mmCIF file with all atom_site columns, C-alpha atoms and ligand atoms in Angstrom:
data_model
loop_
_atom_site.group_PDB
_atom_site.id
_atom_site.type_symbol
_atom_site.label_atom_id
_atom_site.label_alt_id
_atom_site.label_comp_id
_atom_site.label_asym_id
_atom_site.label_entity_id
_atom_site.label_seq_id
_atom_site.pdbx_PDB_ins_code
_atom_site.Cartn_x
_atom_site.Cartn_y
_atom_site.Cartn_z
_atom_site.occupancy
_atom_site.B_iso_or_equiv
_atom_site.pdbx_formal_charge
_atom_site.auth_seq_id
_atom_site.auth_comp_id
_atom_site.auth_asym_id
_atom_site.auth_atom_id
_atom_site.pdbx_PDB_model_num
ATOM   1   C  CA  . MET O 1 1   ? -130.806 -16.421 108.496 1.00 44.00 ? 161 MET O CA  1
ATOM   2   C  CA  . HIS O 1 2   ? -132.536 -20.063 109.670 1.00 48.00 ? 162 HIS O CA  1
ATOM   3   C  CA  . LYS O 1 3   ? -129.859 -22.831 109.632 1.00 47.00 ? 163 LYS O CA  1
ATOM   4   C  CA  . PHE O 1 4   ? -131.718 -24.512 107.574 1.00 45.00 ? 164 PHE O CA  1
ATOM   5   C  CA  . LYS O 1 5   ? -132.415 -21.858 105.181 1.00 44.00 ? 165 LYS O CA  1
ATOM   6   C  CA  . ARG O 1 6   ? -128.811 -21.143 104.810 1.00 46.00 ? 166 ARG O CA  1
ATOM   7   C  CA  . ALA O 1 7   ? -128.275 -24.680 104.126 1.00 46.00 ? 167 ALA O CA  1
ATOM   8   C  CA  . PHE O 1 8   ? -130.480 -25.157 101.584 1.00 43.00 ? 168 PHE O CA  1
ATOM   9   C  CA  . LEU O 1 9   ? -129.247 -22.084 99.694  1.00 42.00 ? 169 LEU O CA  1
ATOM   10  C  CA  . ALA O 1 10  ? -126.090 -23.591 100.099 1.00 45.00 ? 170 ALA O CA  1
ATOM   11  C  CA  . ALA O 1 11  ? -126.916 -26.619 98.329  1.00 43.00 ? 171 ALA O CA  1
ATOM   12  C  CA  . ALA O 1 12  ? -129.125 -24.747 95.579  1.00 40.00 ? 172 ALA O CA  1
ATOM   13  C  CA  . ALA O 1 13  ? -126.244 -22.734 94.878  1.00 42.00 ? 173 ALA O CA  1
ATOM   14  C  CA  . ALA O 1 14  ? -123.928 -26.266 94.461  1.00 41.00 ? 174 ALA O CA  1
ATOM   15  C  CA  . VAL O 1 15  ? -126.535 -27.732 92.328  1.00 40.00 ? 175 VAL O CA  1
ATOM   16  C  CA  . SER O 1 16  ? -126.399 -24.462 89.730  1.00 38.00 ? 176 SER O CA  1
ATOM   17  C  CA  . LEU O 1 17  ? -122.777 -24.953 89.645  1.00 39.00 ? 177 LEU O CA  1
ATOM   18  C  CA  . VAL O 1 18  ? -122.888 -28.239 88.657  1.00 40.00 ? 178 VAL O CA  1
ATOM   19  C  CA  . ALA O 1 19  ? -125.196 -27.601 86.522  1.00 41.00 ? 179 ALA O CA  1
ATOM   20  C  CA  . THR O 1 20  ? -123.626 -24.615 84.714  1.00 41.00 ? 180 THR O CA  1
ATOM   21  C  CA  . THR O 1 21  ? -119.882 -25.681 85.092  1.00 40.00 ? 181 THR O CA  1
ATOM   22  C  CA  . GLY O 1 22  ? -119.803 -29.657 86.253  1.00 40.00 ? 182 GLY O CA  1
ATOM   23  C  CA  . VAL O 1 23  ? -117.935 -28.182 89.234  1.00 38.00 ? 183 VAL O CA  1
ATOM   24  C  CA  . THR O 1 24  ? -118.979 -30.250 92.952  1.00 37.00 ? 184 THR O CA  1
ATOM   25  C  CA  . SER O 1 25  ? -117.708 -27.582 95.210  1.00 37.00 ? 185 SER O CA  1
ATOM   26  C  CA  . VAL O 1 26  ? -119.236 -24.924 96.263  1.00 42.00 ? 186 VAL O CA  1
ATOM   27  C  CA  . VAL O 1 27  ? -116.288 -22.830 96.017  1.00 45.00 ? 187 VAL O CA  1
ATOM   28  C  CA  . GLN O 1 28  ? -115.354 -20.294 93.647  1.00 51.00 ? 188 GLN O CA  1
ATOM   29  C  CA  . ALA O 1 29  ? -113.117 -22.762 91.116  1.00 46.00 ? 189 ALA O CA  1
ATOM   30  C  CA  . GLY O 1 30  ? -109.706 -21.327 90.027  1.00 54.00 ? 190 GLY O CA  1
ATOM   31  C  CA  . GLU O 1 31  ? -110.260 -17.868 91.742  1.00 74.00 ? 191 GLU O CA  1
ATOM   32  C  CA  . TRP O 1 32  ? -107.637 -18.990 94.605  1.00 88.00 ? 192 TRP O CA  1
ATOM   33  C  CA  . PRO O 1 33  ? -104.747 -15.884 94.575  1.00 91.00 ? 193 PRO O CA  1
ATOM   34  C  CA  . THR O 1 34  ? -100.969 -16.788 95.016  1.00 90.00 ? 194 THR O CA  1
ATOM   35  C  CA  . GLU O 1 35  ? -99.485  -15.103 97.640  1.00 91.00 ? 195 GLU O CA  1
ATOM   36  C  CA  . LYS O 1 36  ? -98.226  -12.303 95.020  1.00 91.00 ? 196 LYS O CA  1
ATOM   37  C  CA  . GLU O 1 37  ? -101.914 -12.200 93.326  1.00 90.00 ? 197 GLU O CA  1
ATOM   38  C  CA  . CYS O 1 38  ? -103.122 -11.279 97.789  1.00 92.00 ? 198 CYS O CA  1
ATOM   39  C  CA  . LYS O 1 39  ? -100.677 -8.841  97.692  1.00 91.00 ? 199 LYS O CA  1
ATOM   40  C  CA  . ALA O 1 40  ? -101.588 -7.218  94.454  1.00 91.00 ? 200 ALA O CA  1
ATOM   41  C  CA  . GLY O 1 41  ? -105.152 -6.687  95.808  1.00 90.00 ? 201 GLY O CA  1
ATOM   42  C  CA  . ALA O 1 42  ? -106.243 -10.103 94.424  1.00 85.00 ? 202 ALA O CA  1
ATOM   43  C  CA  . ALA O 1 43  ? -108.679 -10.123 97.105  1.00 84.00 ? 203 ALA O CA  1
ATOM   44  C  CA  . LYS O 1 44  ? -109.734 -6.329  97.324  1.00 83.00 ? 204 LYS O CA  1
ATOM   45  C  CA  . ASP O 1 45  ? -112.763 -6.957  96.328  1.00 80.00 ? 205 ASP O CA  1
ATOM   46  C  CA  . GLY O 1 46  ? -113.556 -10.460 96.882  1.00 79.00 ? 206 GLY O CA  1
ATOM   47  C  CA  . ASP O 1 47  ? -115.109 -11.968 99.493  1.00 88.00 ? 207 ASP O CA  1
ATOM   48  C  CA  . ASN O 1 48  ? -114.106 -12.631 103.094 1.00 93.00 ? 208 ASN O CA  1
ATOM   49  C  CA  . ILE O 1 49  ? -113.702 -16.237 101.892 1.00 93.00 ? 209 ILE O CA  1
ATOM   50  C  CA  . ILE O 1 50  ? -111.014 -15.221 99.376  1.00 93.00 ? 210 ILE O CA  1
ATOM   51  C  CA  . LYS O 1 51  ? -109.564 -12.435 102.009 1.00 94.00 ? 211 LYS O CA  1
ATOM   52  C  CA  . GLY O 1 52  ? -109.245 -15.127 104.534 1.00 96.00 ? 212 GLY O CA  1
ATOM   53  C  CA  . TRP O 1 53  ? -107.239 -17.168 102.007 1.00 95.00 ? 213 TRP O CA  1
ATOM   54  C  CA  . CYS O 1 54  ? -104.823 -14.398 101.660 1.00 95.00 ? 214 CYS O CA  1
ATOM   55  C  CA  . VAL O 1 55  ? -104.267 -14.306 105.744 1.00 96.00 ? 215 VAL O CA  1
ATOM   56  C  CA  . ALA O 1 56  ? -103.363 -18.003 105.074 1.00 96.00 ? 216 ALA O CA  1
ATOM   57  C  CA  . VAL O 1 57  ? -100.929 -17.597 102.591 1.00 95.00 ? 217 VAL O CA  1
ATOM   58  C  CA  . ASN O 1 58  ? -99.564  -14.297 103.979 1.00 95.00 ? 218 ASN O CA  1
ATOM   59  C  CA  . ARG O 1 59  ? -95.695  -15.157 105.441 1.00 94.00 ? 219 ARG O CA  1
ATOM   60  C  CA  . ARG O 1 60  ? -95.493  -12.390 107.075 1.00 93.00 ? 220 ARG O CA  1
ATOM   61  C  CA  . GLY O 1 61  ? -99.290  -12.838 108.166 1.00 93.00 ? 221 GLY O CA  1
ATOM   62  C  CA  . GLY O 1 62  ? -100.433 -16.463 109.262 1.00 95.00 ? 222 GLY O CA  1
ATOM   63  C  CA  . ASN O 1 63  ? -98.439  -18.790 107.069 1.00 96.00 ? 223 ASN O CA  1
ATOM   64  C  CA  . CYS O 1 64  ? -101.143 -21.168 108.204 1.00 97.00 ? 224 CYS O CA  1
ATOM   65  C  CA  . LEU O 1 65  ? -99.536  -22.950 105.126 1.00 96.00 ? 225 LEU O CA  1
ATOM   66  C  CA  . ALA O 1 66  ? -96.002  -23.322 106.444 1.00 95.00 ? 226 ALA O CA  1
ATOM   67  C  CA  . CYS O 1 67  ? -97.334  -26.389 108.770 1.00 97.00 ? 227 CYS O CA  1
ATOM   68  C  CA  . HIS O 1 68  ? -100.978 -27.246 106.877 1.00 96.00 ? 228 HIS O CA  1
ATOM   69  C  CA  . GLN O 1 69  ? -101.759 -28.674 103.359 1.00 95.00 ? 229 GLN O CA  1
ATOM   70  C  CA  . ALA O 1 70  ? -105.616 -27.080 102.853 1.00 93.00 ? 230 ALA O CA  1
ATOM   71  C  CA  . MET O 1 71  ? -107.902 -28.954 100.278 1.00 87.00 ? 231 MET O CA  1
ATOM   72  C  CA  . VAL O 1 72  ? -108.093 -25.489 98.123  1.00 88.00 ? 232 VAL O CA  1
ATOM   73  C  CA  . ASN O 1 73  ? -109.316 -27.008 94.743  1.00 85.00 ? 233 ASN O CA  1
ATOM   74  C  CA  . PRO O 1 74  ? -107.866 -26.210 92.460  1.00 85.00 ? 234 PRO O CA  1
ATOM   75  C  CA  . TRP O 1 75  ? -104.874 -25.709 94.092  1.00 86.00 ? 235 TRP O CA  1
ATOM   76  C  CA  . PRO O 1 76  ? -103.415 -22.032 92.092  1.00 85.00 ? 236 PRO O CA  1
ATOM   77  C  CA  . GLU O 1 77  ? -101.150 -23.080 89.546  1.00 82.00 ? 237 GLU O CA  1
ATOM   78  C  CA  . GLY O 1 78  ? -96.515  -22.835 89.999  1.00 82.00 ? 238 GLY O CA  1
ATOM   79  C  CA  . PHE O 1 79  ? -98.337  -22.038 94.060  1.00 84.00 ? 239 PHE O CA  1
ATOM   80  C  CA  . PRO O 1 80  ? -96.212  -24.519 96.677  1.00 85.00 ? 240 PRO O CA  1
ATOM   81  C  CA  . THR O 1 81  ? -98.276  -26.954 98.448  1.00 87.00 ? 241 THR O CA  1
ATOM   82  C  CA  . GLY O 1 82  ? -98.716  -26.690 102.172 1.00 92.00 ? 242 GLY O CA  1
ATOM   83  C  CA  . GLY O 1 83  ? -96.555  -28.381 105.050 1.00 93.00 ? 243 GLY O CA  1
ATOM   84  C  CA  . ASN O 1 84  ? -97.085  -31.504 106.334 1.00 92.00 ? 244 ASN O CA  1
ATOM   85  C  CA  . ILE O 1 85  ? -95.971  -31.079 109.800 1.00 95.00 ? 245 ILE O CA  1
ATOM   86  C  CA  . ALA O 1 86  ? -99.561  -30.467 111.373 1.00 96.00 ? 246 ALA O CA  1
ATOM   87  C  CA  . PRO O 1 87  ? -103.075 -32.309 110.408 1.00 95.00 ? 247 PRO O CA  1
ATOM   88  C  CA  . PRO O 1 88  ? -104.423 -31.034 106.053 1.00 95.00 ? 248 PRO O CA  1
ATOM   89  C  CA  . LEU O 1 89  ? -106.884 -28.151 107.085 1.00 95.00 ? 249 LEU O CA  1
ATOM   90  C  CA  . VAL O 1 90  ? -110.482 -30.145 105.444 1.00 93.00 ? 250 VAL O CA  1
ATOM   91  C  CA  . ALA O 1 91  ? -113.628 -30.628 106.481 1.00 94.00 ? 251 ALA O CA  1
ATOM   92  C  CA  . MET O 1 92  ? -113.775 -27.712 108.932 1.00 95.00 ? 252 MET O CA  1
ATOM   93  C  CA  . ALA O 1 93  ? -117.424 -27.020 109.120 1.00 95.00 ? 253 ALA O CA  1
ATOM   94  C  CA  . ALA O 1 94  ? -118.423 -30.565 109.528 1.00 96.00 ? 254 ALA O CA  1
ATOM   95  C  CA  . ARG O 1 95  ? -115.386 -31.154 111.929 1.00 95.00 ? 255 ARG O CA  1
ATOM   96  C  CA  . TYR O 1 96  ? -116.571 -27.191 114.080 1.00 97.00 ? 256 TYR O CA  1
ATOM   97  C  CA  . PRO O 1 97  ? -120.351 -27.108 114.358 1.00 96.00 ? 257 PRO O CA  1
ATOM   98  C  CA  . ASN O 1 98  ? -119.175 -24.330 116.432 1.00 97.00 ? 258 ASN O CA  1
ATOM   99  C  CA  . ARG O 1 99  ? -117.478 -21.666 114.840 1.00 97.00 ? 259 ARG O CA  1
ATOM   100 C  CA  . ASP O 1 100 ? -116.226 -20.227 118.041 1.00 98.00 ? 260 ASP O CA  1
ATOM   101 C  CA  . ASP O 1 101 ? -114.692 -23.683 118.956 1.00 97.00 ? 261 ASP O CA  1
ATOM   102 C  CA  . LEU O 1 102 ? -112.789 -22.800 115.394 1.00 98.00 ? 262 LEU O CA  1
ATOM   103 C  CA  . ARG O 1 103 ? -112.275 -19.398 115.927 1.00 98.00 ? 263 ARG O CA  1
ATOM   104 C  CA  . ALA O 1 104 ? -110.529 -20.449 120.141 1.00 98.00 ? 264 ALA O CA  1
ATOM   105 C  CA  . HIS O 1 105 ? -108.601 -22.724 118.052 1.00 97.00 ? 265 HIS O CA  1
ATOM   106 C  CA  . ILE O 1 106 ? -106.346 -19.804 115.666 1.00 98.00 ? 266 ILE O CA  1
ATOM   107 C  CA  . TRP O 1 107 ? -107.144 -17.401 118.856 1.00 98.00 ? 267 TRP O CA  1
ATOM   108 C  CA  . ASP O 1 108 ? -104.899 -19.563 121.155 1.00 98.00 ? 268 ASP O CA  1
ATOM   109 C  CA  . PRO O 1 109 ? -104.480 -23.148 120.641 1.00 98.00 ? 269 PRO O CA  1
ATOM   110 C  CA  . THR O 1 110 ? -102.444 -23.859 123.291 1.00 97.00 ? 270 THR O CA  1
ATOM   111 C  CA  . GLU O 1 111 ? -105.437 -23.520 125.173 1.00 96.00 ? 271 GLU O CA  1
ATOM   112 C  CA  . LYS O 1 112 ? -106.113 -27.074 123.629 1.00 95.00 ? 272 LYS O CA  1
ATOM   113 C  CA  . ASN O 1 113 ? -102.771 -28.518 123.203 1.00 96.00 ? 273 ASN O CA  1
ATOM   114 C  CA  . PRO O 1 114 ? -100.401 -27.159 125.557 1.00 96.00 ? 274 PRO O CA  1
ATOM   115 C  CA  . MET O 1 115 ? -97.183  -28.819 123.115 1.00 96.00 ? 275 MET O CA  1
ATOM   116 C  CA  . THR O 1 116 ? -98.327  -27.429 119.940 1.00 97.00 ? 276 THR O CA  1
ATOM   117 C  CA  . SER O 1 117 ? -96.389  -25.698 117.744 1.00 97.00 ? 277 SER O CA  1
ATOM   118 C  CA  . MET O 1 118 ? -99.010  -23.668 116.317 1.00 98.00 ? 278 MET O CA  1
ATOM   119 C  CA  . PRO O 1 119 ? -98.615  -19.749 117.909 1.00 97.00 ? 279 PRO O CA  1
ATOM   120 C  CA  . PRO O 1 120 ? -101.042 -18.902 119.290 1.00 98.00 ? 280 PRO O CA  1
ATOM   121 C  CA  . PHE O 1 121 ? -102.158 -15.777 116.953 1.00 98.00 ? 281 PHE O CA  1
ATOM   122 C  CA  . GLY O 1 122 ? -104.916 -13.775 118.636 1.00 98.00 ? 282 GLY O CA  1
ATOM   123 C  CA  . LYS O 1 123 ? -103.189 -14.499 122.124 1.00 97.00 ? 283 LYS O CA  1
ATOM   124 C  CA  . HIS O 1 124 ? -99.955  -13.051 120.945 1.00 97.00 ? 284 HIS O CA  1
ATOM   125 C  CA  . LYS O 1 125 ? -101.396 -10.413 118.472 1.00 97.00 ? 285 LYS O CA  1
ATOM   126 C  CA  . LEU O 1 126 ? -100.029 -11.876 115.509 1.00 97.00 ? 286 LEU O CA  1
ATOM   127 C  CA  . ILE O 1 127 ? -102.334 -11.444 113.393 1.00 97.00 ? 287 ILE O CA  1
ATOM   128 C  CA  . SER O 1 128 ? -105.666 -8.898  113.862 1.00 98.00 ? 288 SER O CA  1
ATOM   129 C  CA  . GLU O 1 129 ? -109.352 -9.930  115.444 1.00 98.00 ? 289 GLU O CA  1
ATOM   130 C  CA  . GLU O 1 130 ? -110.322 -9.110  111.959 1.00 97.00 ? 290 GLU O CA  1
ATOM   131 C  CA  . ASP O 1 131 ? -107.879 -11.388 110.397 1.00 97.00 ? 291 ASP O CA  1
ATOM   132 C  CA  . ILE O 1 132 ? -108.987 -13.968 112.314 1.00 98.00 ? 292 ILE O CA  1
ATOM   133 C  CA  . ASP O 1 133 ? -112.824 -14.015 111.692 1.00 98.00 ? 293 ASP O CA  1
ATOM   134 C  CA  . LEU O 1 134 ? -111.707 -13.427 107.977 1.00 97.00 ? 294 LEU O CA  1
ATOM   135 C  CA  . LEU O 1 135 ? -109.847 -17.016 108.240 1.00 97.00 ? 295 LEU O CA  1
ATOM   136 C  CA  . VAL O 1 136 ? -112.655 -18.623 110.294 1.00 98.00 ? 296 VAL O CA  1
ATOM   137 C  CA  . ASP O 1 137 ? -114.940 -17.561 107.329 1.00 96.00 ? 297 ASP O CA  1
ATOM   138 C  CA  . TRP O 1 138 ? -112.392 -19.625 104.910 1.00 95.00 ? 298 TRP O CA  1
ATOM   139 C  CA  . LEU O 1 139 ? -111.801 -22.235 107.083 1.00 96.00 ? 299 LEU O CA  1
ATOM   140 C  CA  . LEU O 1 140 ? -115.524 -23.041 106.533 1.00 96.00 ? 300 LEU O CA  1
ATOM   141 C  CA  . SER O 1 141 ? -115.594 -22.871 103.464 1.00 92.00 ? 301 SER O CA  1
ATOM   142 C  CA  . ILE O 1 142 ? -113.088 -25.832 103.055 1.00 90.00 ? 302 ILE O CA  1
HETATM 143 C  C1  . HEC U 2 .   ? -95.772  -23.656 112.985 1.00 53.40 ? 635 HEC U C1  1
HETATM 144 C  C2  . HEC U 2 .   ? -96.747  -24.687 112.467 1.00 53.40 ? 635 HEC U C2  1
HETATM 145 C  C3  . HEC U 2 .   ? -97.833  -24.059 112.095 1.00 53.40 ? 635 HEC U C3  1
HETATM 146 C  C4  . HEC U 2 .   ? -98.688  -23.054 111.668 1.00 53.40 ? 635 HEC U C4  1
HETATM 147 C  C5  . HEC U 2 .   ? -98.295  -22.014 111.246 1.00 53.40 ? 635 HEC U C5  1
HETATM 148 C  C6  . HEC U 2 .   ? -100.551 -22.856 111.721 1.00 53.40 ? 635 HEC U C6  1
HETATM 149 N  N1  . HEC U 2 .   ? -100.499 -24.386 112.506 1.00 53.40 ? 635 HEC U N1  1
HETATM 150 FE FE1 . HEC U 2 .   ? -102.264 -24.739 112.923 1.00 53.40 ? 635 HEC U FE1 1
HETATM 151 N  N2  . HEC U 2 .   ? -101.491 -26.850 113.675 1.00 53.40 ? 635 HEC U N2  1
HETATM 152 C  C7  . HEC U 2 .   ? -100.608 -26.712 114.170 1.00 53.40 ? 635 HEC U C7  1
HETATM 153 C  C8  . HEC U 2 .   ? -99.724  -28.108 114.570 1.00 53.40 ? 635 HEC U C8  1
HETATM 154 C  C9  . HEC U 2 .   ? -98.958  -28.766 114.700 1.00 53.40 ? 635 HEC U C9  1
HETATM 155 C  C10 . HEC U 2 .   ? -101.512 -28.568 114.517 1.00 53.40 ? 635 HEC U C10 1
HETATM 156 C  C11 . HEC U 2 .   ? -101.861 -29.724 115.451 1.00 53.40 ? 635 HEC U C11 1
HETATM 157 C  C12 . HEC U 2 .   ? -102.239 -29.517 116.863 1.00 53.40 ? 635 HEC U C12 1
HETATM 158 C  C13 . HEC U 2 .   ? -103.498 -28.584 117.470 1.00 53.40 ? 635 HEC U C13 1
HETATM 159 O  O1  . HEC U 2 .   ? -104.228 -28.926 117.386 1.00 53.40 ? 635 HEC U O1  1
HETATM 160 O  O2  . HEC U 2 .   ? -102.663 -27.710 118.009 1.00 53.40 ? 635 HEC U O2  1
HETATM 161 C  C14 . HEC U 2 .   ? -102.363 -27.378 114.143 1.00 53.40 ? 635 HEC U C14 1
HETATM 162 C  C15 . HEC U 2 .   ? -103.324 -27.463 114.643 1.00 53.40 ? 635 HEC U C15 1
HETATM 163 C  C16 . HEC U 2 .   ? -105.094 -26.771 114.008 1.00 53.40 ? 635 HEC U C16 1
HETATM 164 C  C17 . HEC U 2 .   ? -105.568 -26.936 113.785 1.00 53.40 ? 635 HEC U C17 1
HETATM 165 C  C18 . HEC U 2 .   ? -106.902 -27.658 114.697 1.00 53.40 ? 635 HEC U C18 1
HETATM 166 C  C19 . HEC U 2 .   ? -106.819 -28.875 113.831 1.00 53.40 ? 635 HEC U C19 1
HETATM 167 C  C20 . HEC U 2 .   ? -107.714 -29.507 112.833 1.00 53.40 ? 635 HEC U C20 1
HETATM 168 O  O3  . HEC U 2 .   ? -107.432 -29.847 112.100 1.00 53.40 ? 635 HEC U O3  1
HETATM 169 O  O4  . HEC U 2 .   ? -109.036 -29.299 113.461 1.00 53.40 ? 635 HEC U O4  1
HETATM 170 C  C21 . HEC U 2 .   ? -106.531 -25.624 113.295 1.00 53.40 ? 635 HEC U C21 1
HETATM 171 C  C22 . HEC U 2 .   ? -107.813 -25.400 112.768 1.00 53.40 ? 635 HEC U C22 1
HETATM 172 C  C23 . HEC U 2 .   ? -105.150 -24.816 112.373 1.00 53.40 ? 635 HEC U C23 1
HETATM 173 N  N3  . HEC U 2 .   ? -104.363 -26.139 113.001 1.00 53.40 ? 635 HEC U N3  1
HETATM 174 C  C24 . HEC U 2 .   ? -105.704 -24.051 111.608 1.00 53.40 ? 635 HEC U C24 1
HETATM 175 C  C25 . HEC U 2 .   ? -104.482 -23.035 111.761 1.00 53.40 ? 635 HEC U C25 1
HETATM 176 C  C26 . HEC U 2 .   ? -104.438 -21.477 110.994 1.00 53.40 ? 635 HEC U C26 1
HETATM 177 C  C27 . HEC U 2 .   ? -106.064 -21.299 110.244 1.00 53.40 ? 635 HEC U C27 1
HETATM 178 C  C28 . HEC U 2 .   ? -102.918 -21.268 110.868 1.00 53.40 ? 635 HEC U C28 1
HETATM 179 C  C29 . HEC U 2 .   ? -103.168 -20.139 110.120 1.00 53.40 ? 635 HEC U C29 1
HETATM 180 C  C30 . HEC U 2 .   ? -103.083 -19.125 110.831 1.00 53.40 ? 635 HEC U C30 1
HETATM 181 C  C31 . HEC U 2 .   ? -102.298 -22.330 110.913 1.00 53.40 ? 635 HEC U C31 1
HETATM 182 N  N4  . HEC U 2 .   ? -102.932 -23.310 112.287 1.00 53.40 ? 635 HEC U N4  1
HETATM 183 C  C32 . HEC U 2 .   ? -101.373 -21.575 111.369 1.00 53.40 ? 635 HEC U C32 1
HETATM 184 C  C33 . HEC U 2 .   ? -99.105  -25.935 113.238 1.00 53.40 ? 635 HEC U C33 1
HETATM 185 C  C34 . HEC U 2 .   ? -99.003  -24.848 112.885 1.00 53.40 ? 635 HEC U C34 1
#
């Protein structure tokens, strides 16, 4: 789809959400499952964004929140907040206009920063290529 059209559709969706719920985020408010709910299959019928979130919160998967906070709203009730040894995952679409750059950072962050404590998830096959794509879908939504 043409970029402009996509932006327009996203804006239209946001406007209709605001109109119906008063919420300004395009993300489905209140639908972020906890790790436990993810394991119980919360993402099974969900879209890629929810699936990507489930990869991020899985301590045996991405475990991204061990180090990062993530700007999802509202935060799932009773769910531990993210770590603060890494920059917060926020405004990703604005900061990564090129999807491949974001994917590359998750695949192997040592390319950009050899001293980073972030594991090279793709290079060391810590998570699957499919899960990395789902993570990128989720990240670009927050
Ligand atoms: C062990 C800690 C740790 C884990 C786990 C971790 N990160 Fe990171 N991450 C870091 C640190 C430290 C940085 C800052 C240095 C750098 O850029 O690599 C970083 C940087 C980043 C960046 C680039 C900085 C930015 O805000 O643009 C992204 C994107 C990112 N991480 C995503 C993820 C995702 C997605 C996961 C889960 C799959 C993850 N990280 C897991 C420590 C971690």
